[in-house]
Amino acid sequence: MENKKEKTAPDVSVGADTEQPISKNTISSISENGGNIKSFEELQREMQLQSDPSYLQTISMNELFDTQYRSKQPLIDGLLYPGTYIFAGSPKLGKSFLMAQLAYHVSTGTPLWNYPTRKGTVLYLALEDDYRRLQERLYRMFGTESTDNLYFSVSASQLGNGLDEQFARFVAEHRDTKLIIIDTLQKVREVGGDNYSYANDYQIMARLKSFADAHGLCLLLVHHTRKQNADDKFDMISGTSGLLGAADGAFLLQKEKRTGNAATLEVSGRDQQDQKLYLIRNTETLLWDLQKAETELWKEPPEPLLDEIAELVMKDNPYWEGSPTALVALINMDIQPHVITRKLNVLAGRLYTEHGILFRSERVHEGRKLRFWKDNTENA
């Protein structure tokens, strides 16, 4: 048994476009029964090919299933995931109050509207406010209940003119950053960023998405809607379709009556269930409360393999390692060793979310080695 623990927990995947393998060792191709590691000359030829502008890098279906990708855990189950999201609504609608609410719940790890929430550091750029107004707003919403990992700023640089470096430094100093809110997007667009061309909007979003994906966090961008209605309500987001096209998803907040307290929050994302939530605003605290959801969240069907591992392999053990063949011998399933490895590569995020068990598959000279350890294991 090894005495080293992997510190990075796999998260539930939402299918980000730029997912990378969890280990760079996948370039070495060895079967469970042994094989030859690629020679230095072969690796060198691959590197030369990749530098050729006419070379198209591809991956086979076999390689895809034999690779474990770093998956991403939701910040708020069924609602907010790592990636880049637009949060749009008309001016003076209560968007900033809802942003503060999201920020507070993620920073404290307390459920939002009964949606499980995972705790992490939050940075909120409240660029249309000042600190006095923030203080009054937060006191009205939460009283004096505070948290030490929710940070605010009322001034920031612009994209391409310092903001990138400010974000990088904050994340380096706060490694558990899960959420950055920019309120509003227009405030950080570079000089001349009022050019609402598709290419310009797409480039801005792609730049922000690249940062969010690289750090495995969520960037939530507050934005305005147009006055004109549209058949697809998300077409009401101000700017061109380039914004939504490059984003991972969007939230649209709309009041039923401008002077009323009832509103709808529509959610759409690349790899999450579309939702429509009916909210009501508390007139005293100005918090948004959930009245009902139009549809219940879809739940994945049970996966017997994960239950077998939790009960038969890890129930009384904080750590286990062995070959796929050894694992098959421990569980009550008719499954081939190479198949179990591929399934676990795909289901690693669920194994962690549902059972608190982390998984890693590695190729070694003896063959394939699988490792499981519990999240609270200190010396695995």
Coordinates of C-alpha atoms in Angstrom, one line a residue:
M1 CA 0.0 0.0 0.0
E2 CA 1.3 3.4 -0.8
N3 CA 1.6 6.2 1.8
K4 CA 0.8 9.0 -0.5
K5 CA -2.7 10.4 -1.1
E6 CA -4.0 12.1 -4.2
K7 CA -5.2 15.6 -3.1
T8 CA -7.2 16.4 -6.1
A9 CA -10.8 15.1 -6.1
P10 CA -12.5 14.3 -9.4
D11 CA -15.7 16.3 -9.9
V12 CA -18.9 15.5 -11.7
S13 CA -18.5 16.3 -15.3
V14 CA -20.6 18.7 -17.2
G15 CA -18.8 18.1 -20.5
A16 CA -16.7 21.2 -20.9
D17 CA -15.2 21.5 -24.3
T18 CA -11.7 21.7 -23.1
E19 CA -11.5 18.7 -20.7
Q20 CA -8.0 17.3 -20.4
P21 CA -6.9 13.9 -19.3
I22 CA -6.4 13.5 -15.6
S23 CA -2.9 12.3 -16.2
K24 CA -0.4 13.0 -18.9
N25 CA 0.8 9.4 -18.6
T26 CA -1.8 8.3 -21.1
I27 CA 0.7 8.8 -23.8
S28 CA 2.3 5.6 -22.7
S29 CA 0.4 2.7 -24.2
I30 CA 0.5 -0.5 -22.1
S31 CA -2.1 -3.2 -21.9
E32 CA -3.1 -4.9 -18.7
N33 CA -1.0 -7.9 -19.6
G34 CA 2.0 -5.8 -20.4
G35 CA 3.3 -3.9 -23.4
N36 CA 5.9 -1.6 -24.6
I37 CA 6.2 2.0 -23.5
K38 CA 6.6 4.3 -26.4
S39 CA 10.3 5.0 -27.2
F40 CA 11.8 8.4 -26.9
E41 CA 12.1 8.5 -30.7
E42 CA 8.3 7.8 -31.0
L43 CA 7.4 10.5 -28.5
Q44 CA 9.8 12.9 -30.4
R45 CA 8.1 12.1 -33.7
E46 CA 4.7 12.8 -32.1
M47 CA 5.9 16.2 -30.8
Q48 CA 7.2 17.1 -34.2
L49 CA 3.9 16.1 -35.8
Q50 CA 2.0 18.3 -33.4
S51 CA 4.1 21.3 -34.3
D52 CA 3.3 20.8 -38.0
P53 CA 0.4 23.2 -38.9
S54 CA -1.0 20.6 -41.4
Y55 CA -1.3 18.0 -38.6
L56 CA -4.7 17.4 -37.2
Q57 CA -4.5 15.9 -33.7
T58 CA -7.1 13.1 -33.3
I59 CA -8.0 10.5 -30.7
S60 CA -9.5 7.1 -31.4
M61 CA -12.6 5.8 -29.6
N62 CA -10.5 3.2 -27.9
E63 CA -8.1 5.9 -26.6
L64 CA -11.1 8.0 -25.5
F65 CA -12.5 5.2 -23.3
D66 CA -9.1 4.3 -22.0
T67 CA -8.5 7.8 -20.7
Q68 CA -9.8 9.2 -17.4
Y69 CA -10.6 12.8 -17.8
R70 CA -10.7 15.3 -14.9
S71 CA -14.4 15.8 -14.3
K72 CA -16.1 18.7 -12.6
Q73 CA -18.2 18.8 -9.5
P74 CA -21.3 21.2 -9.5
L75 CA -21.2 24.2 -7.2
I76 CA -25.0 23.9 -6.7
D77 CA -26.5 20.6 -7.7
G78 CA -28.7 20.9 -10.8
L79 CA -28.2 24.6 -11.0
L80 CA -24.6 26.0 -11.1
Y81 CA -21.6 24.2 -12.6
P82 CA -18.0 25.1 -13.4
G83 CA -17.7 27.0 -16.7
T84 CA -18.8 30.4 -18.0
Y85 CA -22.4 31.5 -17.6
I86 CA -24.4 34.6 -18.5
F87 CA -26.9 35.9 -15.9
A88 CA -29.2 38.3 -17.7
G89 CA -32.2 40.4 -16.8
S90 CA -33.6 43.9 -17.1
P91 CA -32.1 46.7 -15.1
K92 CA -33.2 47.2 -11.5
L93 CA -34.8 43.8 -11.3
G94 CA -32.9 42.4 -8.3
K95 CA -30.1 40.6 -10.2
S96 CA -27.4 41.9 -7.8
F97 CA -29.4 40.6 -4.8
L98 CA -29.6 37.2 -6.3
M99 CA -25.9 37.3 -7.1
A100 CA -25.1 38.1 -3.5
Q101 CA -27.4 35.2 -2.4
L102 CA -25.6 32.8 -4.7
A103 CA -22.2 34.0 -3.5
Y104 CA -23.1 33.7 0.1
H105 CA -24.5 30.2 -0.2
V106 CA -21.4 28.9 -2.2
S107 CA -19.0 30.6 0.2
T108 CA -20.8 29.0 3.2
G109 CA -21.7 25.7 1.6
T110 CA -25.3 26.0 2.8
P111 CA -28.1 24.6 0.5
L112 CA -29.8 27.1 -1.8
W113 CA -33.5 26.4 -2.1
N114 CA -32.8 22.8 -1.0
Y115 CA -30.2 22.4 -3.8
P116 CA -27.0 20.9 -2.2
T117 CA -24.2 23.4 -2.4
R118 CA -20.4 22.8 -2.2
K119 CA -18.3 25.3 -0.2
G120 CA -15.6 27.3 -1.8
T121 CA -14.1 30.7 -2.0
V122 CA -16.1 33.3 -4.0
L123 CA -14.9 36.6 -5.6
Y124 CA -17.7 39.0 -6.3
L125 CA -16.9 42.1 -8.5
A126 CA -19.7 44.4 -7.6
L127 CA -18.7 47.0 -10.2
E128 CA -21.9 49.1 -10.1
D129 CA -21.9 49.4 -6.3
D130 CA -19.8 50.9 -3.5
Y131 CA -18.8 49.2 -0.2
R132 CA -21.4 51.1 1.8
R133 CA -24.2 49.9 -0.4
L134 CA -22.8 46.3 -0.3
Q135 CA -22.7 46.5 3.5
E136 CA -26.3 47.6 3.8
R137 CA -27.5 45.0 1.3
L138 CA -25.7 42.1 2.9
Y139 CA -26.9 43.2 6.4
R140 CA -30.5 43.3 5.2
M141 CA -30.2 39.9 3.6
F142 CA -28.2 37.9 6.1
G143 CA -27.9 40.0 9.3
T144 CA -24.5 39.8 10.8
E145 CA -23.9 36.1 9.8
S146 CA -20.6 36.4 7.9
T147 CA -18.1 34.2 6.2
D148 CA -14.3 34.7 5.6
N149 CA -14.1 33.3 2.1
L150 CA -16.4 35.7 0.3
Y151 CA -14.5 38.6 -1.2
F152 CA -15.8 41.8 -2.8
S153 CA -14.3 44.4 -5.1
V154 CA -16.0 47.5 -6.5
S155 CA -13.3 48.3 -9.0
A156 CA -11.3 46.1 -11.3
S157 CA -9.3 46.3 -14.5
Q158 CA -10.6 45.5 -17.9
L159 CA -10.1 42.4 -20.1
G160 CA -6.8 42.7 -21.9
N161 CA -5.8 45.5 -19.6
G162 CA -5.0 43.9 -16.2
L163 CA -8.1 41.9 -15.3
D164 CA -6.6 38.6 -16.5
E165 CA -3.6 39.1 -14.2
Q166 CA -5.9 40.2 -11.3
F167 CA -7.9 37.0 -11.6
A168 CA -4.8 34.8 -11.9
R169 CA -3.3 36.3 -8.8
F170 CA -6.5 35.9 -6.8
V171 CA -6.9 32.3 -7.7
A172 CA -3.2 31.6 -6.9
E173 CA -3.8 33.1 -3.4
H174 CA -7.1 31.3 -2.9
R175 CA -6.7 27.8 -4.3
D176 CA -10.2 26.8 -3.4
T177 CA -11.9 29.5 -5.5
K178 CA -15.1 28.0 -7.0
L179 CA -17.0 31.1 -8.2
I180 CA -16.2 34.5 -9.7
I181 CA -19.1 36.9 -10.3
I182 CA -18.6 39.9 -12.6
D183 CA -21.4 42.4 -12.1
T184 CA -21.6 43.6 -14.9
L185 CA -19.9 42.2 -18.0
Q186 CA -20.0 45.6 -19.7
K187 CA -17.8 47.1 -16.9
V188 CA -14.9 44.8 -17.8
R189 CA -15.1 44.9 -21.6
E190 CA -11.9 46.3 -23.0
V191 CA -11.8 49.8 -24.4
G192 CA -13.7 49.7 -27.7
G193 CA -15.6 46.7 -26.4
D194 CA -18.9 48.3 -27.3
N195 CA -18.4 46.9 -30.8
Y196 CA -21.2 44.3 -30.6
S197 CA -20.1 42.2 -33.5
Y198 CA -20.5 38.4 -33.3
A199 CA -16.7 37.9 -33.5
N200 CA -16.0 40.4 -30.8
D201 CA -18.7 39.0 -28.4
Y202 CA -17.5 35.4 -29.1
Q203 CA -13.9 36.3 -28.5
I204 CA -14.7 37.9 -25.1
M205 CA -16.6 34.9 -24.0
A206 CA -14.0 32.5 -25.3
R207 CA -11.3 34.3 -23.4
L208 CA -13.3 34.2 -20.1
K209 CA -14.2 30.6 -20.7
S210 CA -10.6 29.6 -21.2
F211 CA -9.7 31.0 -17.8
A212 CA -12.7 29.3 -16.1
D213 CA -11.9 25.9 -17.7
A214 CA -8.2 26.2 -16.9
H215 CA -8.9 26.7 -13.2
G216 CA -12.0 24.5 -12.9
L217 CA -14.2 27.3 -11.6
C218 CA -17.4 29.1 -12.5
L219 CA -17.5 32.6 -14.0
L220 CA -20.9 34.1 -13.7
L221 CA -21.4 37.2 -15.9
V222 CA -24.2 39.6 -15.1
H223 CA -25.6 41.2 -18.2
H224 CA -28.7 43.0 -19.4
T225 CA -31.5 42.0 -21.8
R226 CA -33.0 43.9 -24.7
K227 CA -36.4 45.5 -24.4
Q228 CA -37.7 43.6 -27.4
N229 CA -39.4 40.2 -26.9
A230 CA -38.2 37.1 -28.8
D231 CA -39.7 33.7 -29.5
D232 CA -36.6 32.2 -27.8
K233 CA -36.3 34.2 -24.5
F234 CA -32.5 33.7 -24.4
D235 CA -32.4 35.7 -27.7
M236 CA -33.3 38.7 -25.5
I237 CA -29.8 38.8 -24.1
S238 CA -28.1 42.1 -25.1
G239 CA -25.4 41.8 -27.7
T240 CA -25.0 39.2 -30.5
S241 CA -25.5 35.5 -30.3
G242 CA -21.7 35.2 -30.0
L243 CA -22.1 35.7 -26.2
L244 CA -24.4 32.8 -25.7
G245 CA -22.7 30.7 -28.4
A246 CA -19.4 30.7 -26.5
A247 CA -20.8 30.4 -23.0
D248 CA -21.6 27.1 -21.3
G249 CA -25.1 28.3 -20.4
A250 CA -27.3 31.2 -19.3
F251 CA -29.8 32.3 -16.6
L252 CA -32.6 34.6 -17.5
L253 CA -34.4 36.4 -14.7
Q254 CA -37.8 38.0 -15.6
K255 CA -40.5 39.6 -13.4
E256 CA -44.1 38.8 -14.1
K257 CA -45.0 42.4 -13.2
R258 CA -42.4 45.2 -13.0
T259 CA -43.8 46.3 -9.6
G260 CA -44.4 42.8 -8.3
N261 CA -42.3 40.4 -6.3
A262 CA -42.8 37.3 -8.4
A263 CA -40.3 36.3 -11.1
T264 CA -39.2 33.4 -13.2
L265 CA -35.6 32.1 -13.5
E266 CA -35.0 30.1 -16.7
V267 CA -31.8 28.0 -16.9
S268 CA -30.2 26.6 -20.0
G269 CA -26.8 24.9 -20.4
R270 CA -24.7 22.7 -22.6
D271 CA -24.9 19.7 -20.5
Q272 CA -27.5 20.4 -17.8
Q273 CA -31.2 20.1 -17.7
D274 CA -33.2 23.1 -18.9
Q275 CA -35.3 24.5 -16.0
K276 CA -37.8 27.1 -15.1
L277 CA -38.0 28.2 -11.5
Y278 CA -40.7 30.4 -10.0
L279 CA -39.3 32.8 -7.4
I280 CA -40.8 35.2 -5.0
R281 CA -38.9 38.1 -3.4
N282 CA -39.1 38.5 0.4
T283 CA -40.1 42.1 1.0
E284 CA -38.2 42.4 4.2
T285 CA -34.9 40.7 3.5
L286 CA -35.1 41.0 -0.3
L287 CA -33.9 37.4 -0.6
W288 CA -35.3 35.4 -3.5
D289 CA -37.2 32.3 -2.3
L290 CA -38.2 29.3 -4.5
Q291 CA -41.9 28.7 -4.9
K292 CA -41.8 25.8 -7.3
A293 CA -39.8 24.3 -10.2
E294 CA -41.6 23.6 -13.4
T295 CA -40.0 20.2 -13.8
E296 CA -38.2 17.9 -11.4
L297 CA -34.5 17.4 -11.9
W298 CA -33.6 14.3 -13.8
K299 CA -31.7 11.7 -11.8
E300 CA -29.3 9.3 -13.2
P301 CA -30.4 5.6 -12.8
P302 CA -28.6 3.5 -10.2
E303 CA -25.2 2.2 -11.3
P304 CA -24.6 -1.3 -9.7
L305 CA -20.8 -1.2 -10.3
L306 CA -20.4 1.8 -8.0
D307 CA -22.6 0.3 -5.3
E308 CA -20.5 -2.9 -5.5
I309 CA -17.3 -1.0 -5.1
A310 CA -18.6 1.0 -2.2
E311 CA -20.0 -2.1 -0.3
L312 CA -17.6 -4.9 -1.2
V313 CA -14.3 -3.1 -1.8
M314 CA -14.3 0.1 0.2
K315 CA -16.8 -0.3 3.1
D316 CA -14.1 -1.2 5.7
N317 CA -11.1 0.1 3.8
P318 CA -9.8 3.7 3.4
Y319 CA -7.6 2.6 0.5
W320 CA -7.4 -0.2 -2.1
E321 CA -5.2 -0.8 -5.1
G322 CA -4.8 -3.7 -7.5
S323 CA -5.3 -4.8 -11.1
P324 CA -8.6 -4.8 -12.9
T325 CA -8.6 -8.6 -12.7
A326 CA -8.3 -8.4 -8.9
L327 CA -11.1 -5.9 -8.7
V328 CA -13.4 -8.1 -10.8
A329 CA -12.7 -11.0 -8.4
L330 CA -14.0 -8.9 -5.4
I331 CA -17.4 -7.9 -6.8
N332 CA -20.5 -9.8 -7.8
M333 CA -20.7 -8.8 -11.4
D334 CA -20.0 -10.6 -14.7
I335 CA -17.7 -8.0 -16.3
Q336 CA -14.4 -8.1 -18.2
P337 CA -11.3 -6.4 -16.6
H338 CA -10.8 -4.0 -19.5
V339 CA -14.5 -3.1 -19.5
I340 CA -14.5 -2.3 -15.7
T341 CA -11.6 0.0 -16.2
R342 CA -13.3 1.9 -19.0
K343 CA -16.6 2.2 -17.1
L344 CA -14.7 3.6 -14.1
N345 CA -13.0 6.1 -16.3
V346 CA -16.4 7.4 -17.3
L347 CA -18.1 7.1 -13.9
A348 CA -15.3 8.4 -11.6
G349 CA -17.2 11.6 -10.9
R350 CA -20.3 9.7 -9.8
L351 CA -18.3 7.4 -7.6
Y352 CA -16.9 10.5 -5.8
T353 CA -20.2 12.3 -5.6
E354 CA -22.4 9.4 -4.5
H355 CA -19.9 7.5 -2.3
G356 CA -17.0 9.9 -1.5
I357 CA -14.6 7.5 -3.2
L358 CA -11.8 8.7 -5.5
F359 CA -10.5 6.7 -8.4
R360 CA -7.3 6.6 -10.4
S361 CA -6.2 4.3 -13.2
E362 CA -2.5 4.1 -14.1
R363 CA -0.4 2.2 -16.5
V364 CA 2.7 0.6 -14.9
H365 CA 5.2 -2.0 -16.2
E366 CA 3.3 -4.8 -14.6
G367 CA 0.1 -3.8 -16.3
R368 CA -2.9 -1.6 -15.3
K369 CA -3.2 -0.5 -11.7
L370 CA -6.4 0.8 -10.2
R371 CA -6.5 2.8 -7.0
F372 CA -9.5 3.8 -4.8
W373 CA -9.3 6.0 -1.7
K374 CA -11.8 7.8 0.5
D375 CA -11.9 11.6 0.5
N376 CA -11.2 11.8 4.2
T377 CA -8.2 9.4 4.0
E378 CA -5.1 11.2 5.4
N379 CA -2.4 8.7 4.7
A380 CA -3.6 6.6 1.7

